[in-house]
Amino acid sequence: MIHAEFKAVVVSNEINLNKIAQHFGINRNFKWEESLALNDQFLKGIVQQTRNKVVYIFPFGSMVFINFQHHEQMDVLNYLKRVQPDINIVDDFKYTDDYNLEIKPGAEQTITNDLMITDQNAEYLMEIIATVLAKSVALEKIELDIGYLLDEIEYIVAKLQQGELAFSDEKLAKISGSILGFKLNTISYLMLLDKPDITWVNDDASNIFINFTNLFELDDRYRTILDKTATLMDITEVFSGLANANRGNKLEWAIIILIAIEIIISLVEKFFGH
């Protein structure tokens, strides 16, 4: 029997796979939807025991460790931070997910929320599970961040209901930039919803990928984030329109006051001379 323990974490907003690959002597260009797998060949000298260990690194900031103890994960992260300094190293990661895989000869395939049992000893199983887990924790980060942004929007809506436009152009620009950032990230993550290459030629791999995608509700979560992002953009456009209209009214009144002052000065000079 083969047992594999998966641990997915978010360590950055973005990881340069090409830079890390070059450090390990891997001379190829990675596309955005691809991942970099570091097996025992590349882990020697980083952790003491490398047998049956693999770490998958994804360009959108997630990493998935297979059969690593916590201290070994930290050893890998500390090493990679020398190559890419913006990798975040903490003892307790905020966005994580775990999964287990058991390969038993003759076993009937079952997939649950935290365990897959199968008799297929196929390398693509590791990649599929790692990809889905990595995407799931990345979406979890976006879900939480967009929740914070919704709370901020609710405060502005409450001020608006009180008849106040108590927000500056800078604040609106910052909120709009955050929303666009969420939208850009989710569009980028959508690339990973495409089937891995192996699934185009292997029906079993395709079915497993679909099952895991449904299990972690990736499609539904993605659509929910897009809907929330669209709603936030609509609200921001309303705020911007109201703020511009408010500034336009103030400018018009300023012009009227200046004209009135000029008229008064002209009248004073006409009737009272010097």
GROMACS .gro file of C-alpha atoms in nm:
model
  274
    1MET     CA    1   0.000   0.000   0.000
    2ILE     CA    2   0.114   0.353  -0.083
    3HIS     CA    3   0.005   0.643   0.135
    4ALA     CA    4   0.053   1.007   0.036
    5GLU     CA    5  -0.025   1.309   0.253
    6PHE     CA    6  -0.090   1.641   0.076
    7LYS     CA    7  -0.052   1.984   0.236
    8ALA     CA    8  -0.144   2.292   0.029
    9VAL     CA    9  -0.050   2.643   0.143
   10VAL     CA   10  -0.055   2.995  -0.001
   11VAL     CA   11   0.290   3.151   0.028
   12SER     CA   12   0.271   3.449  -0.209
   13ASN     CA   13   0.051   3.634  -0.455
   14GLU     CA   14   0.265   3.514  -0.743
   15ILE     CA   15   0.565   3.285  -0.790
   16ASN     CA   16   0.814   3.307  -1.075
   17LEU     CA   17   0.848   2.943  -1.179
   18ASN     CA   18   1.107   3.018  -1.446
   19LYS     CA   19   1.337   3.180  -1.192
   20ILE     CA   20   1.311   2.885  -0.953
   21ALA     CA   21   1.346   2.633  -1.237
   22GLN     CA   22   1.664   2.801  -1.361
   23HIS     CA   23   1.806   2.784  -1.008
   24PHE     CA   24   1.762   2.405  -1.017
   25GLY     CA   25   1.907   2.377  -1.367
   26ILE     CA   26   1.572   2.321  -1.538
   27ASN     CA   27   1.604   2.497  -1.873
   28ARG     CA   28   1.251   2.552  -1.998
   29ASN     CA   29   0.988   2.823  -1.990
   30PHE     CA   30   0.680   2.753  -1.782
   31LYS     CA   31   0.339   2.875  -1.893
   32TRP     CA   32   0.100   3.038  -1.644
   33GLU     CA   33  -0.121   2.729  -1.621
   34GLU     CA   34   0.171   2.493  -1.551
   35SER     CA   35   0.329   2.387  -1.223
   36LEU     CA   36   0.686   2.307  -1.123
   37ALA     CA   37   0.741   1.974  -0.947
   38LEU     CA   38   1.050   1.929  -0.729
   39ASN     CA   39   1.109   1.561  -0.651
   40ASP     CA   40   1.384   1.385  -0.457
   41GLN     CA   41   1.637   1.471  -0.729
   42PHE     CA   42   1.600   1.844  -0.653
   43LEU     CA   43   1.528   1.817  -0.280
   44LYS     CA   44   1.863   1.663  -0.190
   45GLY     CA   45   2.054   1.901   0.034
   46ILE     CA   46   1.734   2.084   0.132
   47VAL     CA   47   1.572   1.813   0.345
   48GLN     CA   48   1.739   1.507   0.494
   49GLN     CA   49   1.489   1.245   0.379
   50THR     CA   50   1.377   1.291   0.018
   51ARG     CA   51   1.221   0.954  -0.060
   52ASN     CA   52   0.857   0.975  -0.178
   53LYS     CA   53   0.857   1.352  -0.131
   54VAL     CA   54   0.743   1.598  -0.397
   55VAL     CA   55   0.658   1.966  -0.379
   56TYR     CA   56   0.443   2.125  -0.650
   57ILE     CA   57   0.485   2.500  -0.702
   58PHE     CA   58   0.217   2.703  -0.881
   59PRO     CA   59   0.260   3.048  -1.037
   60PHE     CA   60  -0.044   3.191  -0.854
   61GLY     CA   61   0.124   3.161  -0.514
   62SER     CA   62   0.028   2.814  -0.390
   63MET     CA   63   0.257   2.525  -0.301
   64VAL     CA   64   0.158   2.164  -0.232
   65PHE     CA   65   0.384   1.942  -0.021
   66ILE     CA   66   0.352   1.565  -0.045
   67ASN     CA   67   0.473   1.355   0.250
   68PHE     CA   68   0.649   1.646   0.425
   69GLN     CA   69   0.673   1.709   0.796
   70HIS     CA   70   0.616   2.069   0.905
   71HIS     CA   71   0.985   2.137   0.970
   72GLU     CA   72   1.069   1.997   0.626
   73GLN     CA   73   0.816   2.231   0.467
   74MET     CA   74   0.984   2.522   0.643
   75ASP     CA   75   1.326   2.405   0.523
   76VAL     CA   76   1.205   2.409   0.162
   77LEU     CA   77   1.040   2.750   0.202
   78ASN     CA   78   1.349   2.902   0.363
   79TYR     CA   79   1.559   2.768   0.079
   80LEU     CA   80   1.325   2.896  -0.194
   81LYS     CA   81   1.304   3.236  -0.026
   82ARG     CA   82   1.667   3.289  -0.121
   83VAL     CA   83   1.562   3.254  -0.484
   84GLN     CA   84   1.235   3.446  -0.456
   85PRO     CA   85   1.240   3.681  -0.153
   86ASP     CA   86   0.867   3.764  -0.156
   87ILE     CA   87   0.774   3.409  -0.049
   88ASN     CA   88   0.599   3.442   0.286
   89ILE     CA   89   0.729   3.217   0.562
   90VAL     CA   90   0.517   3.175   0.875
   91ASP     CA   91   0.477   2.893   1.122
   92ASP     CA   92   0.099   2.888   1.088
   93PHE     CA   93  -0.028   2.948   0.736
   94LYS     CA   94  -0.363   3.121   0.703
   95TYR     CA   95  -0.479   2.942   0.389
   96THR     CA   96  -0.420   2.567   0.396
   97ASP     CA   97  -0.584   2.243   0.293
   98ASP     CA   98  -0.499   1.876   0.349
   99TYR     CA   99  -0.575   1.558   0.162
  100ASN     CA  100  -0.473   1.192   0.170
  101LEU     CA  101  -0.425   0.935  -0.102
  102GLU     CA  102  -0.410   0.558  -0.047
  103ILE     CA  103  -0.320   0.321  -0.327
  104LYS     CA  104  -0.421  -0.038  -0.249
  105PRO     CA  105  -0.403  -0.326  -0.498
  106GLY     CA  106  -0.756  -0.447  -0.578
  107ALA     CA  107  -0.925  -0.166  -0.382
  108GLU     CA  108  -1.246  -0.011  -0.511
  109GLN     CA  109  -1.199   0.355  -0.596
  110THR     CA  110  -1.360   0.595  -0.350
  111ILE     CA  111  -1.325   0.970  -0.318
  112THR     CA  112  -1.431   1.157  -0.005
  113ASN     CA  113  -1.369   1.507   0.131
  114ASP     CA  114  -1.030   1.416   0.278
  115LEU     CA  115  -0.931   1.077   0.133
  116MET     CA  116  -0.904   0.897  -0.199
  117ILE     CA  117  -0.862   0.521  -0.211
  118THR     CA  118  -0.771   0.362  -0.544
  119ASP     CA  119  -0.581   0.074  -0.698
  120GLN     CA  120  -0.430   0.297  -0.969
  121ASN     CA  121  -0.063   0.367  -0.909
  122ALA     CA  122  -0.046   0.650  -1.161
  123GLU     CA  123   0.181   0.953  -1.137
  124TYR     CA  124  -0.090   1.183  -1.271
  125LEU     CA  125  -0.294   1.127  -0.953
  126MET     CA  126  -0.042   1.333  -0.757
  127GLU     CA  127  -0.050   1.618  -1.007
  128ILE     CA  128  -0.431   1.628  -1.030
  129ILE     CA  129  -0.483   1.629  -0.652
  130ALA     CA  130  -0.207   1.887  -0.605
  131THR     CA  131  -0.353   2.114  -0.875
  132VAL     CA  132  -0.703   2.107  -0.729
  133LEU     CA  133  -0.578   2.164  -0.374
  134ALA     CA  134  -0.355   2.453  -0.485
  135LYS     CA  135  -0.642   2.620  -0.664
  136SER     CA  136  -0.876   2.564  -0.372
  137VAL     CA  137  -0.651   2.741  -0.119
  138ALA     CA  138  -0.587   3.024  -0.368
  139LEU     CA  139  -0.961   3.073  -0.409
  140GLU     CA  140  -1.001   3.061  -0.031
  141LYS     CA  141  -0.766   3.359  -0.003
  142ILE     CA  142  -0.962   3.554  -0.264
  143GLU     CA  143  -1.292   3.465  -0.096
  144LEU     CA  144  -1.172   3.601   0.237
  145ASP     CA  145  -1.013   3.912   0.086
  146ILE     CA  146  -1.325   3.994  -0.114
  147GLY     CA  147  -1.525   3.953   0.207
  148TYR     CA  148  -1.314   4.224   0.371
  149LEU     CA  149  -1.373   4.446   0.069
  150LEU     CA  150  -1.748   4.390   0.089
  151ASP     CA  151  -1.740   4.502   0.453
  152GLU     CA  152  -1.564   4.821   0.346
  153ILE     CA  153  -1.822   4.879   0.071
  154GLU     CA  154  -2.104   4.829   0.323
  155TYR     CA  155  -1.960   5.114   0.532
  156ILE     CA  156  -1.960   5.344   0.230
  157VAL     CA  157  -2.318   5.241   0.142
  158ALA     CA  158  -2.425   5.323   0.497
  159LYS     CA  159  -2.270   5.670   0.462
  160LEU     CA  160  -2.446   5.712   0.131
  161GLN     CA  161  -2.781   5.624   0.288
  162GLN     CA  162  -2.719   5.904   0.536
  163GLY     CA  163  -2.667   6.145   0.247
  164GLU     CA  164  -2.292   6.164   0.292
  165LEU     CA  165  -2.030   6.128   0.021
  166ALA     CA  166  -1.753   6.084   0.273
  167PHE     CA  167  -1.490   5.926   0.052
  168SER     CA  168  -1.209   6.066  -0.157
  169ASP     CA  169  -1.097   5.993  -0.511
  170GLU     CA  170  -0.796   5.815  -0.366
  171LYS     CA  171  -1.015   5.582  -0.160
  172LEU     CA  172  -1.239   5.507  -0.459
  173ALA     CA  173  -0.935   5.439  -0.677
  174LYS     CA  174  -0.792   5.204  -0.416
  175ILE     CA  175  -1.117   5.009  -0.385
  176SER     CA  176  -1.158   4.992  -0.764
  177GLY     CA  177  -0.798   4.871  -0.798
  178SER     CA  178  -0.858   4.596  -0.540
  179ILE     CA  179  -1.171   4.481  -0.723
  180LEU     CA  180  -0.993   4.476  -1.058
  181GLY     CA  181  -0.712   4.282  -0.893
  182PHE     CA  182  -0.956   4.017  -0.775
  183LYS     CA  183  -1.105   3.998  -1.123
  184LEU     CA  184  -0.763   3.963  -1.286
  185ASN     CA  185  -0.659   3.691  -1.042
  186THR     CA  186  -0.974   3.486  -1.089
  187ILE     CA  187  -0.946   3.511  -1.466
  188SER     CA  188  -0.588   3.388  -1.437
  189TYR     CA  189  -0.694   3.099  -1.213
  190LEU     CA  190  -0.956   3.002  -1.469
  191MET     CA  191  -0.671   2.878  -1.688
  192LEU     CA  192  -0.621   2.598  -1.438
  193LEU     CA  193  -0.979   2.484  -1.489
  194ASP     CA  194  -0.865   2.351  -1.825
  195LYS     CA  195  -0.791   1.983  -1.807
  196PRO     CA  196  -0.428   1.880  -1.754
  197ASP     CA  197  -0.263   1.736  -2.063
  198ILE     CA  198  -0.293   1.378  -1.941
  199THR     CA  199  -0.673   1.405  -1.923
  200TRP     CA  200  -0.698   1.458  -2.300
  201VAL     CA  201  -0.558   1.112  -2.367
  202ASN     CA  202  -0.660   0.925  -2.053
  203ASP     CA  203  -1.030   0.890  -1.967
  204ASP     CA  204  -0.959   0.776  -1.610
  205ALA     CA  205  -0.746   1.083  -1.547
  206SER     CA  206  -1.017   1.305  -1.696
  207ASN     CA  207  -1.286   1.154  -1.472
  208ILE     CA  208  -1.070   1.191  -1.161
  209PHE     CA  209  -0.998   1.555  -1.242
  210ILE     CA  210  -1.370   1.626  -1.289
  211ASN     CA  211  -1.455   1.446  -0.964
  212PHE     CA  212  -1.201   1.648  -0.764
  213THR     CA  213  -1.308   1.974  -0.928
  214ASN     CA  214  -1.668   1.901  -0.826
  215LEU     CA  215  -1.563   1.783  -0.479
  216PHE     CA  216  -1.392   2.115  -0.404
  217GLU     CA  217  -1.665   2.310  -0.588
  218LEU     CA  218  -1.407   2.506  -0.786
  219ASP     CA  219  -1.643   2.606  -1.067
  220ASP     CA  220  -1.917   2.726  -0.830
  221ARG     CA  221  -1.671   2.916  -0.612
  222TYR     CA  222  -1.517   3.079  -0.916
  223ARG     CA  223  -1.856   3.193  -1.046
  224THR     CA  224  -1.951   3.327  -0.702
  225ILE     CA  225  -1.633   3.533  -0.688
  226LEU     CA  226  -1.698   3.671  -1.038
  227ASP     CA  227  -2.056   3.765  -0.939
  228LYS     CA  228  -1.936   3.942  -0.624
  229THR     CA  229  -1.665   4.119  -0.822
  230ALA     CA  230  -1.919   4.238  -1.080
  231THR     CA  231  -2.147   4.364  -0.802
  232LEU     CA  232  -1.859   4.549  -0.638
  233MET     CA  233  -1.763   4.711  -0.968
  234ASP     CA  234  -2.124   4.826  -1.022
  235ILE     CA  235  -2.134   4.977  -0.674
  236THR     CA  236  -1.798   5.148  -0.727
  237GLU     CA  237  -1.920   5.298  -1.056
  238VAL     CA  238  -2.224   5.439  -0.874
  239PHE     CA  239  -2.000   5.587  -0.605
  240SER     CA  240  -1.773   5.740  -0.868
  241GLY     CA  241  -2.069   5.888  -1.054
  242LEU     CA  242  -2.213   6.040  -0.738
  243ALA     CA  243  -1.875   6.173  -0.629
  244ASN     CA  244  -1.813   6.330  -0.971
  245ALA     CA  245  -2.162   6.483  -0.971
  246ASN     CA  246  -2.102   6.622  -0.621
  247ARG     CA  247  -1.769   6.774  -0.726
  248GLY     CA  248  -1.935   6.914  -1.041
  249ASN     CA  249  -2.201   7.087  -0.828
  250LYS     CA  250  -1.937   7.234  -0.601
  251LEU     CA  251  -1.741   7.361  -0.903
  252GLU     CA  252  -2.052   7.520  -1.052
  253TRP     CA  253  -2.129   7.696  -0.724
  254ALA     CA  254  -1.767   7.814  -0.702
  255ILE     CA  255  -1.791   7.961  -1.051
  256ILE     CA  256  -2.122   8.131  -0.967
  257ILE     CA  257  -1.974   8.280  -0.650
  258LEU     CA  258  -1.666   8.406  -0.836
  259ILE     CA  259  -1.887   8.567  -1.103
  260ALA     CA  260  -2.101   8.728  -0.832
  261ILE     CA  261  -1.791   8.864  -0.657
  262GLU     CA  262  -1.663   9.005  -0.988
  263ILE     CA  263  -1.999   9.174  -1.052
  264ILE     CA  264  -2.004   9.322  -0.703
  265ILE     CA  265  -1.648   9.454  -0.746
  266SER     CA  266  -1.744   9.609  -1.083
  267LEU     CA  267  -2.051   9.775  -0.932
  268VAL     CA  268  -1.850   9.911  -0.641
  269GLU     CA  269  -1.590  10.059  -0.877
  270LYS     CA  270  -1.863  10.207  -1.099
  271PHE     CA  271  -2.065  10.377  -0.826
  272PHE     CA  272  -1.795  10.463  -0.577
  273GLY     CA  273  -1.510  10.528  -0.817
  274HIS     CA  274  -1.164  10.500  -0.664
   0.00000   0.00000   0.00000
